[in-house]
Each structure stands twice: as C-alpha cells, then as structure tokens.
Amino acid sequence: MMEQTKQRLLLVDGMALMFRAFYASAATGYIRRTKEGLPTNAVYGFMRYFWDVVQKFGPTHIACCWDLGSKTFRTEQFSAYKGNRSDAPDELIPQFSVIREVMDSLGIPNVSSPGFEADDCIGSLSVKFSEDMEVFVLTGDHDMLQLVTDRTSVIIMKKGHGNYMVYTPESLMEEKQLKPAQIIDMKGLMGDPSDNYPGVRGIGEKTAMKLVQEYGSVDGILSNLDGLSKSVRTKIENDLDMLHLSRQLAEIRCDVELECTVEACCFELNPALVVSKFEELEMASVSSWMGLAVAR
C-alpha cells in the first residue's frame, strides 16, 4: 500500500497548452519551422511547459486530453456555445497532429471522446483514478477548479514560463472563499464570454461571487429571492432559464466512458524513440534538455 501512495497521475489539458505555447512564441513574429516548412513553435513550447511540470511534480502516470471537434453535447444544448471563437491560426492547425505523435513517442496516451471536450475527459479520468493515486490537472482554464478535491489538485499556468498556482480545497477557499462545486454556480450566474454563454444578464463576477458565498449555491439563491435587492432579483427572474442552462454548460462531466487504463498511463520513456522523434522534427535540443541525448 505504501507504493500506491507515491503514485501520481498528471492529466494534461493538451488544448490549453498548445494554444498557450503557440501564442507565447508567435507574439515575437517568428514561427519556428522544419527545413520542409512544417511549423513547430507550439510543439516546442508545449514540450517546455510540459517537461517543466514533469520535473516539478514527478508524475508516475500521465495522460493528455484533447477536444475532437466543435460539435459536443453542449453545442446541442446551446448552439451558440463557443460560437464566438475564431478558427485556429493556419500555422497551428498542423501542429495538433504532430504533438499527438510526440505524446505517442513518449508513451503517453492521447485521450478524447466524440461529443465531449477535453475538460470532460480530464474530469472523468480524475474521478476514475483519484481513489488509487494523487491526481494533478495541468491547465490554464479556471473552470477546472471545480474538479479540485482532497485527491485532485489543479495546476493553473500563470504568465511566464514555470510559473504556476496549485489549487487544493484549502488554497481555493483561501484565495476565492469558494468550494470547488461553487465554481459551477458562479459560472451559471456570470456566464463565460470565452465560451459564449451569457449567464444572467447584468450580473458580473463580483455579484456572482458575493451571492454564491452568501447563499451557498444557485438553489440557495433561488430559495432566498425575497432577501435579494430588487435589481438583482429582477435580473435573475428575467433570466431564469438561461441561469439553469449556463450552469449546465459550466459543469464538467465526470462520467464519460473512456478506454484508458492505469497501465497505459504509466510514464516510462523509451529514449531512442523519443530522440528519434525530436530529430525528425529538428528539435534535438528538446531531447538534450530532457537528458535523453543518445551518444553517437
């Protein structure tokens, strides 16, 4: 049993890392490419973020989760969901398949499911595996804070390389005075511009946080409408259906059936395979700072 307590699973939000890595490097105006012209700046940046976290947190198991496309159960519930997002830049699109190949070379499973987002895969794997090991979620998405438990911590990437905030139930309460489940209630009230659902019109983050802290949940607020100011009560009553829908959209599903075993997630590198892949991508330096340079 002692051995089990040392097991640690890292769940990587692949989408969040790729976009962050791409824009962090593309901001300079220079896009790293292979001799054949394949852009690789996001792949290179992804590996820098990823390997830094592996060294800091020492996972024994890793899985990387991905979106499959724009159509999910959420777009069926609300057609405008994420409808405000522009297409990924042309230089980024081919890199999604390349980074999945890189994960394959590292022996790390790429996990996704039709109709669900990467978030739902991460939520489902965190519930599935947290009974037997510590789970760490690597992301830049604060929505993931709803997944925090005594066994699951969320690592939020901050601005700057190697800069993170690790959320546990204690640090979440200390910083935001919220329990993990209350993140969903807050999103239901305030909506989410980046995901393009409105919540209750006229209620922003400060009011949403104050209401949830005071009444505990959306249900608690609705049971105490008489105690609210006339202005806030009117806004909620006028947008009741959207409040419930927004709350549904904000909630990460944790019951997606995924073919991903604990054995498949075991992190054991095959140095020759990894070095070969990064040589192919003209990124020998990555193998080098991973300590995997193979002697000639």
PDB file of C-alpha atoms in Angstrom:
ATOM      1  CA  MET A   1       0.000   0.000   0.000  1.00  0.00           C
ATOM      2  CA  MET A   2       2.933   2.355   0.620  1.00  0.00           C
ATOM      3  CA  GLU A   3       3.838   2.171  -3.063  1.00  0.00           C
ATOM      4  CA  GLN A   4       0.356   3.252  -4.096  1.00  0.00           C
ATOM      5  CA  THR A   5       0.504   6.448  -2.061  1.00  0.00           C
ATOM      6  CA  LYS A   6       3.514   7.521  -4.150  1.00  0.00           C
ATOM      7  CA  GLN A   7       1.663   7.108  -7.433  1.00  0.00           C
ATOM      8  CA  ARG A   8       0.829  10.403  -9.044  1.00  0.00           C
ATOM      9  CA  LEU A   9      -1.183  10.968 -12.235  1.00  0.00           C
ATOM     10  CA  LEU A  10      -0.713  14.093 -14.346  1.00  0.00           C
ATOM     11  CA  LEU A  11      -3.671  14.928 -16.620  1.00  0.00           C
ATOM     12  CA  VAL A  12      -2.619  17.409 -19.294  1.00  0.00           C
ATOM     13  CA  ASP A  13      -5.095  19.792 -20.938  1.00  0.00           C
ATOM     14  CA  GLY A  14      -3.497  19.486 -24.364  1.00  0.00           C
ATOM     15  CA  MET A  15      -5.637  22.188 -25.951  1.00  0.00           C
ATOM     16  CA  ALA A  16      -4.741  24.769 -23.288  1.00  0.00           C
ATOM     17  CA  LEU A  17      -1.016  24.012 -23.537  1.00  0.00           C
ATOM     18  CA  MET A  18      -0.950  24.121 -27.348  1.00  0.00           C
ATOM     19  CA  PHE A  19      -2.735  27.475 -27.626  1.00  0.00           C
ATOM     20  CA  ARG A  20      -0.625  28.990 -24.862  1.00  0.00           C
ATOM     21  CA  ALA A  21       2.602  27.700 -26.396  1.00  0.00           C
ATOM     22  CA  PHE A  22       1.654  28.908 -29.875  1.00  0.00           C
ATOM     23  CA  TYR A  23       0.696  32.453 -28.903  1.00  0.00           C
ATOM     24  CA  ALA A  24       3.590  32.880 -26.466  1.00  0.00           C
ATOM     25  CA  SER A  25       6.091  32.260 -29.274  1.00  0.00           C
ATOM     26  CA  ALA A  26       4.115  33.670 -32.224  1.00  0.00           C
ATOM     27  CA  ALA A  27       3.907  37.027 -30.427  1.00  0.00           C
ATOM     28  CA  THR A  28       7.526  37.668 -31.424  1.00  0.00           C
ATOM     29  CA  GLY A  29       6.564  37.341 -35.103  1.00  0.00           C
ATOM     30  CA  TYR A  30       8.904  34.366 -35.590  1.00  0.00           C
ATOM     31  CA  ILE A  31       7.450  30.902 -36.240  1.00  0.00           C
ATOM     32  CA  ARG A  32       9.858  28.003 -35.752  1.00  0.00           C
ATOM     33  CA  ARG A  33       9.738  25.597 -38.739  1.00  0.00           C
ATOM     34  CA  THR A  34      11.463  22.487 -40.019  1.00  0.00           C
ATOM     35  CA  LYS A  35      13.531  22.667 -43.235  1.00  0.00           C
ATOM     36  CA  GLU A  36      10.460  21.418 -45.111  1.00  0.00           C
ATOM     37  CA  GLY A  37       8.421  24.305 -43.717  1.00  0.00           C
ATOM     38  CA  LEU A  38       6.349  22.478 -41.077  1.00  0.00           C
ATOM     39  CA  PRO A  39       5.611  24.938 -38.218  1.00  0.00           C
ATOM     40  CA  THR A  40       6.731  23.538 -34.853  1.00  0.00           C
ATOM     41  CA  ASN A  41       6.711  26.528 -32.484  1.00  0.00           C
ATOM     42  CA  ALA A  42       3.690  25.282 -30.500  1.00  0.00           C
ATOM     43  CA  VAL A  43       5.129  21.767 -30.247  1.00  0.00           C
ATOM     44  CA  TYR A  44       8.426  23.147 -28.942  1.00  0.00           C
ATOM     45  CA  GLY A  45       6.671  25.482 -26.468  1.00  0.00           C
ATOM     46  CA  PHE A  46       4.340  22.676 -25.358  1.00  0.00           C
ATOM     47  CA  MET A  47       7.343  20.498 -24.506  1.00  0.00           C
ATOM     48  CA  ARG A  48       8.952  23.285 -22.480  1.00  0.00           C
ATOM     49  CA  TYR A  49       5.807  23.745 -20.359  1.00  0.00           C
ATOM     50  CA  PHE A  50       5.171  20.017 -20.124  1.00  0.00           C
ATOM     51  CA  TRP A  51       8.682  18.951 -19.165  1.00  0.00           C
ATOM     52  CA  ASP A  52       8.982  21.678 -16.545  1.00  0.00           C
ATOM     53  CA  VAL A  53       5.839  20.341 -14.847  1.00  0.00           C
ATOM     54  CA  VAL A  54       7.048  16.727 -15.090  1.00  0.00           C
ATOM     55  CA  GLN A  55      10.263  17.723 -13.322  1.00  0.00           C
ATOM     56  CA  LYS A  56       8.460  19.794 -10.665  1.00  0.00           C
ATOM     57  CA  PHE A  57       5.693  17.318  -9.809  1.00  0.00           C
ATOM     58  CA  GLY A  58       7.275  13.947 -10.648  1.00  0.00           C
ATOM     59  CA  PRO A  59       4.261  12.058 -12.027  1.00  0.00           C
ATOM     60  CA  THR A  60       4.421   8.267 -12.279  1.00  0.00           C
ATOM     61  CA  HIS A  61       1.498   8.275 -14.733  1.00  0.00           C
ATOM     62  CA  ILE A  62       0.451  10.750 -17.453  1.00  0.00           C
ATOM     63  CA  ALA A  63      -2.418  11.160 -19.923  1.00  0.00           C
ATOM     64  CA  CYS A  64      -3.034  14.007 -22.362  1.00  0.00           C
ATOM     65  CA  CYS A  65      -6.609  15.036 -23.203  1.00  0.00           C
ATOM     66  CA  TRP A  66      -7.893  16.689 -26.394  1.00  0.00           C
ATOM     67  CA  ASP A  67     -11.010  18.155 -27.972  1.00  0.00           C
ATOM     68  CA  LEU A  68     -12.126  16.264 -31.067  1.00  0.00           C
ATOM     69  CA  GLY A  69     -14.115  18.979 -32.798  1.00  0.00           C
ATOM     70  CA  SER A  70     -16.529  21.830 -32.302  1.00  0.00           C
ATOM     71  CA  LYS A  71     -19.681  19.669 -32.011  1.00  0.00           C
ATOM     72  CA  THR A  72     -20.338  18.415 -28.487  1.00  0.00           C
ATOM     73  CA  PHE A  73     -23.329  17.773 -26.256  1.00  0.00           C
ATOM     74  CA  ARG A  74     -23.000  21.419 -25.166  1.00  0.00           C
ATOM     75  CA  THR A  75     -23.489  22.761 -28.705  1.00  0.00           C
ATOM     76  CA  GLU A  76     -26.626  20.598 -28.885  1.00  0.00           C
ATOM     77  CA  GLN A  77     -27.899  22.239 -25.691  1.00  0.00           C
ATOM     78  CA  PHE A  78     -26.893  25.762 -26.782  1.00  0.00           C
ATOM     79  CA  SER A  79     -25.986  26.275 -30.435  1.00  0.00           C
ATOM     80  CA  ALA A  80     -24.027  29.475 -29.734  1.00  0.00           C
ATOM     81  CA  TYR A  81     -21.689  27.677 -27.301  1.00  0.00           C
ATOM     82  CA  LYS A  82     -18.117  28.733 -28.195  1.00  0.00           C
ATOM     83  CA  GLY A  83     -19.606  30.219 -31.363  1.00  0.00           C
ATOM     84  CA  ASN A  84     -17.590  33.417 -30.923  1.00  0.00           C
ATOM     85  CA  ARG A  85     -14.233  31.693 -31.367  1.00  0.00           C
ATOM     86  CA  SER A  86     -12.219  32.294 -34.491  1.00  0.00           C
ATOM     87  CA  ASP A  87     -10.552  29.420 -36.317  1.00  0.00           C
ATOM     88  CA  ALA A  88      -7.137  28.345 -35.097  1.00  0.00           C
ATOM     89  CA  PRO A  89      -4.260  30.049 -36.968  1.00  0.00           C
ATOM     90  CA  ASP A  90      -3.090  28.211 -40.101  1.00  0.00           C
ATOM     91  CA  GLU A  91       0.365  27.687 -38.567  1.00  0.00           C
ATOM     92  CA  LEU A  92      -1.137  25.996 -35.504  1.00  0.00           C
ATOM     93  CA  ILE A  93      -3.534  23.540 -37.184  1.00  0.00           C
ATOM     94  CA  PRO A  94      -0.930  21.009 -38.465  1.00  0.00           C
ATOM     95  CA  GLN A  95       0.823  21.037 -35.090  1.00  0.00           C
ATOM     96  CA  PHE A  96      -2.092  19.327 -33.318  1.00  0.00           C
ATOM     97  CA  SER A  97      -1.393  16.033 -35.093  1.00  0.00           C
ATOM     98  CA  VAL A  98       2.365  16.470 -34.576  1.00  0.00           C
ATOM     99  CA  ILE A  99       2.085  16.919 -30.803  1.00  0.00           C
ATOM    100  CA  ARG A 100      -0.123  13.828 -30.591  1.00  0.00           C
ATOM    101  CA  GLU A 101       2.634  11.914 -32.401  1.00  0.00           C
ATOM    102  CA  VAL A 102       5.124  13.327 -29.887  1.00  0.00           C
ATOM    103  CA  MET A 103       2.944  12.119 -26.999  1.00  0.00           C
ATOM    104  CA  ASP A 104       2.817   8.680 -28.647  1.00  0.00           C
ATOM    105  CA  SER A 105       6.627   8.644 -28.796  1.00  0.00           C
ATOM    106  CA  LEU A 106       6.719   9.475 -25.085  1.00  0.00           C
ATOM    107  CA  GLY A 107       4.365   6.556 -24.372  1.00  0.00           C
ATOM    108  CA  ILE A 108       1.640   8.939 -23.175  1.00  0.00           C
ATOM    109  CA  PRO A 109      -1.972   8.135 -24.175  1.00  0.00           C
ATOM    110  CA  ASN A 110      -3.886  10.794 -26.143  1.00  0.00           C
ATOM    111  CA  VAL A 111      -7.420  10.734 -24.728  1.00  0.00           C
ATOM    112  CA  SER A 112     -10.564  12.143 -26.355  1.00  0.00           C
ATOM    113  CA  SER A 113     -14.202  11.198 -26.852  1.00  0.00           C
ATOM    114  CA  PRO A 114     -16.737  12.128 -29.565  1.00  0.00           C
ATOM    115  CA  GLY A 115     -19.289  14.650 -28.306  1.00  0.00           C
ATOM    116  CA  PHE A 116     -17.223  15.662 -25.282  1.00  0.00           C
ATOM    117  CA  GLU A 117     -14.500  18.204 -24.581  1.00  0.00           C
ATOM    118  CA  ALA A 118     -11.017  17.649 -23.191  1.00  0.00           C
ATOM    119  CA  ASP A 119     -12.358  19.035 -19.881  1.00  0.00           C
ATOM    120  CA  ASP A 120     -14.864  16.185 -19.634  1.00  0.00           C
ATOM    121  CA  CYS A 121     -12.171  13.592 -20.336  1.00  0.00           C
ATOM    122  CA  ILE A 122      -9.986  15.143 -17.644  1.00  0.00           C
ATOM    123  CA  GLY A 123     -12.876  15.224 -15.162  1.00  0.00           C
ATOM    124  CA  SER A 124     -13.767  11.612 -15.867  1.00  0.00           C
ATOM    125  CA  LEU A 125     -10.184  10.348 -15.565  1.00  0.00           C
ATOM    126  CA  SER A 126      -9.636  12.340 -12.363  1.00  0.00           C
ATOM    127  CA  VAL A 127     -12.668  10.669 -10.758  1.00  0.00           C
ATOM    128  CA  LYS A 128     -11.709   7.254 -12.136  1.00  0.00           C
ATOM    129  CA  PHE A 129      -8.111   7.265 -10.880  1.00  0.00           C
ATOM    130  CA  SER A 130      -8.096   9.539  -7.811  1.00  0.00           C
ATOM    131  CA  GLU A 131      -9.135   6.726  -5.470  1.00  0.00           C
ATOM    132  CA  ASP A 132      -5.834   4.960  -6.122  1.00  0.00           C
ATOM    133  CA  MET A 133      -3.421   7.836  -6.692  1.00  0.00           C
ATOM    134  CA  GLU A 134      -2.889  11.564  -6.392  1.00  0.00           C
ATOM    135  CA  VAL A 135      -4.116  13.439  -9.454  1.00  0.00           C
ATOM    136  CA  PHE A 136      -2.748  16.711 -10.847  1.00  0.00           C
ATOM    137  CA  VAL A 137      -4.512  18.565 -13.657  1.00  0.00           C
ATOM    138  CA  LEU A 138      -2.335  20.866 -15.785  1.00  0.00           C
ATOM    139  CA  THR A 139      -4.316  23.635 -17.497  1.00  0.00           C
ATOM    140  CA  GLY A 140      -4.766  27.365 -17.904  1.00  0.00           C
ATOM    141  CA  ASP A 141      -8.540  27.089 -17.587  1.00  0.00           C
ATOM    142  CA  HIS A 142     -10.020  28.253 -14.275  1.00  0.00           C
ATOM    143  CA  ASP A 143     -13.218  26.270 -14.998  1.00  0.00           C
ATOM    144  CA  MET A 144     -11.192  23.206 -13.999  1.00  0.00           C
ATOM    145  CA  LEU A 145     -11.122  24.414 -10.389  1.00  0.00           C
ATOM    146  CA  GLN A 146     -14.469  22.657  -9.953  1.00  0.00           C
ATOM    147  CA  LEU A 147     -12.514  19.362 -10.146  1.00  0.00           C
ATOM    148  CA  VAL A 148     -10.432  20.088  -7.023  1.00  0.00           C
ATOM    149  CA  THR A 149     -10.759  17.516  -4.241  1.00  0.00           C
ATOM    150  CA  ASP A 150      -8.576  16.183  -1.433  1.00  0.00           C
ATOM    151  CA  ARG A 151      -7.106  13.813  -4.053  1.00  0.00           C
ATOM    152  CA  THR A 152      -7.107  16.081  -7.134  1.00  0.00           C
ATOM    153  CA  SER A 153      -5.121  19.322  -7.396  1.00  0.00           C
ATOM    154  CA  VAL A 154      -5.374  21.730 -10.327  1.00  0.00           C
ATOM    155  CA  ILE A 155      -2.168  23.355 -11.594  1.00  0.00           C
ATOM    156  CA  ILE A 156      -3.041  26.652 -13.289  1.00  0.00           C
ATOM    157  CA  MET A 157      -0.354  28.025 -15.600  1.00  0.00           C
ATOM    158  CA  LYS A 158       0.332  31.674 -14.892  1.00  0.00           C
ATOM    159  CA  LYS A 159       2.044  34.255 -17.066  1.00  0.00           C
ATOM    160  CA  GLY A 160       5.691  33.435 -17.630  1.00  0.00           C
ATOM    161  CA  HIS A 161       7.449  30.102 -18.031  1.00  0.00           C
ATOM    162  CA  GLY A 162       7.499  27.798 -14.997  1.00  0.00           C
ATOM    163  CA  ASN A 163       5.008  29.930 -13.067  1.00  0.00           C
ATOM    164  CA  TYR A 164       2.062  28.010 -11.564  1.00  0.00           C
ATOM    165  CA  MET A 165      -0.627  28.201  -8.919  1.00  0.00           C
ATOM    166  CA  VAL A 166      -1.552  24.833  -7.428  1.00  0.00           C
ATOM    167  CA  TYR A 167      -5.131  24.690  -6.177  1.00  0.00           C
ATOM    168  CA  THR A 168      -6.264  22.380  -3.397  1.00  0.00           C
ATOM    169  CA  PRO A 169      -9.558  22.730  -1.495  1.00  0.00           C
ATOM    170  CA  GLU A 170      -7.643  24.797   1.082  1.00  0.00           C
ATOM    171  CA  SER A 171      -5.911  27.189  -1.340  1.00  0.00           C
ATOM    172  CA  LEU A 172      -9.112  27.632  -3.371  1.00  0.00           C
ATOM    173  CA  MET A 173     -11.007  28.588  -0.222  1.00  0.00           C
ATOM    174  CA  GLU A 174      -8.176  30.864   0.890  1.00  0.00           C
ATOM    175  CA  GLU A 175      -7.948  32.723  -2.430  1.00  0.00           C
ATOM    176  CA  LYS A 176     -11.586  32.826  -3.583  1.00  0.00           C
ATOM    177  CA  GLN A 177     -13.614  31.833  -0.497  1.00  0.00           C
ATOM    178  CA  LEU A 178     -15.281  29.197  -2.665  1.00  0.00           C
ATOM    179  CA  LYS A 179     -15.704  25.435  -2.594  1.00  0.00           C
ATOM    180  CA  PRO A 180     -14.970  23.617  -5.884  1.00  0.00           C
ATOM    181  CA  ALA A 181     -18.646  22.956  -6.711  1.00  0.00           C
ATOM    182  CA  GLN A 182     -19.420  26.665  -6.254  1.00  0.00           C
ATOM    183  CA  ILE A 183     -17.294  27.469  -9.329  1.00  0.00           C
ATOM    184  CA  ILE A 184     -20.147  25.963 -11.380  1.00  0.00           C
ATOM    185  CA  ASP A 185     -22.754  28.116  -9.628  1.00  0.00           C
ATOM    186  CA  MET A 186     -20.683  31.245 -10.208  1.00  0.00           C
ATOM    187  CA  LYS A 187     -20.356  30.468 -13.922  1.00  0.00           C
ATOM    188  CA  GLY A 188     -24.095  29.875 -14.123  1.00  0.00           C
ATOM    189  CA  LEU A 189     -24.707  33.370 -12.772  1.00  0.00           C
ATOM    190  CA  MET A 190     -21.993  35.362 -14.547  1.00  0.00           C
ATOM    191  CA  GLY A 191     -21.720  33.315 -17.734  1.00  0.00           C
ATOM    192  CA  ASP A 192     -18.473  32.917 -19.640  1.00  0.00           C
ATOM    193  CA  PRO A 193     -17.596  35.226 -22.549  1.00  0.00           C
ATOM    194  CA  SER A 194     -14.816  32.912 -23.769  1.00  0.00           C
ATOM    195  CA  ASP A 195     -17.285  30.008 -24.060  1.00  0.00           C
ATOM    196  CA  ASN A 196     -20.019  32.379 -25.276  1.00  0.00           C
ATOM    197  CA  TYR A 197     -22.822  31.652 -22.832  1.00  0.00           C
ATOM    198  CA  PRO A 198     -24.377  34.623 -21.061  1.00  0.00           C
ATOM    199  CA  GLY A 199     -25.474  33.545 -17.578  1.00  0.00           C
ATOM    200  CA  VAL A 200     -27.748  36.173 -16.032  1.00  0.00           C
ATOM    201  CA  ARG A 201     -27.524  39.448 -17.961  1.00  0.00           C
ATOM    202  CA  GLY A 202     -26.252  42.246 -15.741  1.00  0.00           C
ATOM    203  CA  ILE A 203     -24.626  40.003 -13.140  1.00  0.00           C
ATOM    204  CA  GLY A 204     -20.822  40.087 -13.224  1.00  0.00           C
ATOM    205  CA  GLU A 205     -18.139  38.228 -11.356  1.00  0.00           C
ATOM    206  CA  LYS A 206     -18.244  40.315  -8.154  1.00  0.00           C
ATOM    207  CA  THR A 207     -22.004  39.994  -7.697  1.00  0.00           C
ATOM    208  CA  ALA A 208     -21.962  36.306  -8.632  1.00  0.00           C
ATOM    209  CA  MET A 209     -19.210  35.581  -6.121  1.00  0.00           C
ATOM    210  CA  LYS A 210     -20.965  37.534  -3.371  1.00  0.00           C
ATOM    211  CA  LEU A 211     -24.266  35.706  -3.976  1.00  0.00           C
ATOM    212  CA  VAL A 212     -22.668  32.261  -4.016  1.00  0.00           C
ATOM    213  CA  GLN A 213     -20.617  32.984  -0.901  1.00  0.00           C
ATOM    214  CA  GLU A 214     -23.717  34.215   0.925  1.00  0.00           C
ATOM    215  CA  TYR A 215     -26.289  31.627  -0.202  1.00  0.00           C
ATOM    216  CA  GLY A 216     -24.049  28.658  -0.998  1.00  0.00           C
ATOM    217  CA  SER A 217     -25.416  27.714  -4.420  1.00  0.00           C
ATOM    218  CA  VAL A 218     -27.821  28.678  -7.196  1.00  0.00           C
ATOM    219  CA  ASP A 219     -30.519  26.660  -5.424  1.00  0.00           C
ATOM    220  CA  GLY A 220     -29.783  28.563  -2.209  1.00  0.00           C
ATOM    221  CA  ILE A 221     -30.101  31.882  -4.041  1.00  0.00           C
ATOM    222  CA  LEU A 222     -33.388  30.888  -5.667  1.00  0.00           C
ATOM    223  CA  SER A 223     -34.770  29.828  -2.271  1.00  0.00           C
ATOM    224  CA  ASN A 224     -33.972  33.291  -0.922  1.00  0.00           C
ATOM    225  CA  LEU A 225     -35.058  35.611  -3.737  1.00  0.00           C
ATOM    226  CA  ASP A 226     -37.010  37.720  -1.247  1.00  0.00           C
ATOM    227  CA  GLY A 227     -33.751  38.572   0.512  1.00  0.00           C
ATOM    228  CA  LEU A 228     -32.091  39.967  -2.630  1.00  0.00           C
ATOM    229  CA  SER A 229     -32.121  43.568  -3.773  1.00  0.00           C
ATOM    230  CA  LYS A 230     -34.941  44.332  -6.220  1.00  0.00           C
ATOM    231  CA  SER A 231     -32.445  44.902  -9.036  1.00  0.00           C
ATOM    232  CA  VAL A 232     -30.633  41.566  -8.621  1.00  0.00           C
ATOM    233  CA  ARG A 233     -33.857  39.641  -8.062  1.00  0.00           C
ATOM    234  CA  THR A 234     -35.382  41.079 -11.266  1.00  0.00           C
ATOM    235  CA  LYS A 235     -32.298  40.159 -13.297  1.00  0.00           C
ATOM    236  CA  ILE A 236     -32.385  36.566 -12.030  1.00  0.00           C
ATOM    237  CA  GLU A 237     -36.134  36.176 -12.556  1.00  0.00           C
ATOM    238  CA  ASN A 238     -35.864  37.538 -16.092  1.00  0.00           C
ATOM    239  CA  ASP A 239     -33.080  35.114 -16.998  1.00  0.00           C
ATOM    240  CA  LEU A 240     -34.033  32.026 -15.004  1.00  0.00           C
ATOM    241  CA  ASP A 241     -33.920  29.604 -17.940  1.00  0.00           C
ATOM    242  CA  MET A 242     -30.526  30.890 -19.063  1.00  0.00           C
ATOM    243  CA  LEU A 243     -29.227  30.662 -15.489  1.00  0.00           C
ATOM    244  CA  HIS A 244     -30.064  26.952 -15.366  1.00  0.00           C
ATOM    245  CA  LEU A 245     -28.724  26.339 -18.882  1.00  0.00           C
ATOM    246  CA  SER A 246     -25.490  28.248 -18.206  1.00  0.00           C
ATOM    247  CA  ARG A 247     -24.956  26.243 -15.057  1.00  0.00           C
ATOM    248  CA  GLN A 248     -25.371  23.018 -17.058  1.00  0.00           C
ATOM    249  CA  LEU A 249     -22.892  24.235 -19.686  1.00  0.00           C
ATOM    250  CA  ALA A 250     -20.353  25.166 -16.997  1.00  0.00           C
ATOM    251  CA  GLU A 251     -20.410  21.770 -15.303  1.00  0.00           C
ATOM    252  CA  ILE A 252     -17.621  19.413 -16.367  1.00  0.00           C
ATOM    253  CA  ARG A 253     -18.892  15.898 -16.983  1.00  0.00           C
ATOM    254  CA  CYS A 254     -17.095  13.280 -14.913  1.00  0.00           C
ATOM    255  CA  ASP A 255     -18.895  10.184 -16.199  1.00  0.00           C
ATOM    256  CA  VAL A 256     -17.534   9.829 -19.747  1.00  0.00           C
ATOM    257  CA  GLU A 257     -16.643   6.228 -20.558  1.00  0.00           C
ATOM    258  CA  LEU A 258     -13.042   6.246 -21.742  1.00  0.00           C
ATOM    259  CA  GLU A 259     -10.806   3.391 -22.812  1.00  0.00           C
ATOM    260  CA  CYS A 260      -7.821   4.442 -20.743  1.00  0.00           C
ATOM    261  CA  THR A 261      -6.232   2.097 -18.232  1.00  0.00           C
ATOM    262  CA  VAL A 262      -3.882   2.954 -15.411  1.00  0.00           C
ATOM    263  CA  GLU A 263      -1.276   0.699 -17.058  1.00  0.00           C
ATOM    264  CA  ALA A 264      -1.460   2.696 -20.306  1.00  0.00           C
ATOM    265  CA  CYS A 265      -0.744   5.904 -18.369  1.00  0.00           C
ATOM    266  CA  CYS A 266       2.419   4.549 -16.700  1.00  0.00           C
ATOM    267  CA  PHE A 267       5.202   7.009 -17.566  1.00  0.00           C
ATOM    268  CA  GLU A 268       8.274   5.155 -18.817  1.00  0.00           C
ATOM    269  CA  LEU A 269      10.289   6.750 -21.610  1.00  0.00           C
ATOM    270  CA  ASN A 270      11.937   4.858 -24.452  1.00  0.00           C
ATOM    271  CA  PRO A 271      14.907   7.201 -25.002  1.00  0.00           C
ATOM    272  CA  ALA A 272      15.742   6.000 -28.536  1.00  0.00           C
ATOM    273  CA  LEU A 273      12.150   6.514 -29.674  1.00  0.00           C
ATOM    274  CA  VAL A 274      11.949   9.997 -28.147  1.00  0.00           C
ATOM    275  CA  VAL A 275      15.303  11.111 -29.560  1.00  0.00           C
ATOM    276  CA  SER A 276      14.344   9.805 -32.998  1.00  0.00           C
ATOM    277  CA  LYS A 277      11.064  11.761 -32.955  1.00  0.00           C
ATOM    278  CA  PHE A 278      12.707  15.048 -31.975  1.00  0.00           C
ATOM    279  CA  GLU A 279      15.458  14.556 -34.552  1.00  0.00           C
ATOM    280  CA  GLU A 280      12.745  14.100 -37.168  1.00  0.00           C
ATOM    281  CA  LEU A 281      11.224  17.407 -36.011  1.00  0.00           C
ATOM    282  CA  GLU A 282      14.672  19.067 -35.989  1.00  0.00           C
ATOM    283  CA  MET A 283      14.407  19.649 -32.237  1.00  0.00           C
ATOM    284  CA  ALA A 284      17.417  17.747 -30.911  1.00  0.00           C
ATOM    285  CA  SER A 285      17.684  20.359 -28.167  1.00  0.00           C
ATOM    286  CA  VAL A 286      14.454  19.028 -26.605  1.00  0.00           C
ATOM    287  CA  SER A 287      15.956  15.530 -26.184  1.00  0.00           C
ATOM    288  CA  SER A 288      19.052  17.196 -24.789  1.00  0.00           C
ATOM    289  CA  TRP A 289      17.307  19.146 -22.039  1.00  0.00           C
ATOM    290  CA  MET A 290      15.179  16.095 -21.267  1.00  0.00           C
ATOM    291  CA  GLY A 291      18.502  14.371 -20.577  1.00  0.00           C
ATOM    292  CA  LEU A 292      17.892  11.870 -23.380  1.00  0.00           C
ATOM    293  CA  ALA A 293      20.635  12.673 -25.882  1.00  0.00           C
ATOM    294  CA  VAL A 294      21.838   9.353 -27.265  1.00  0.00           C
ATOM    295  CA  ALA A 295      25.610   9.027 -27.721  1.00  0.00           C
ATOM    296  CA  ARG A 296      26.827   8.603 -31.295  1.00  0.00           C
TER     297      ARG A 296
END
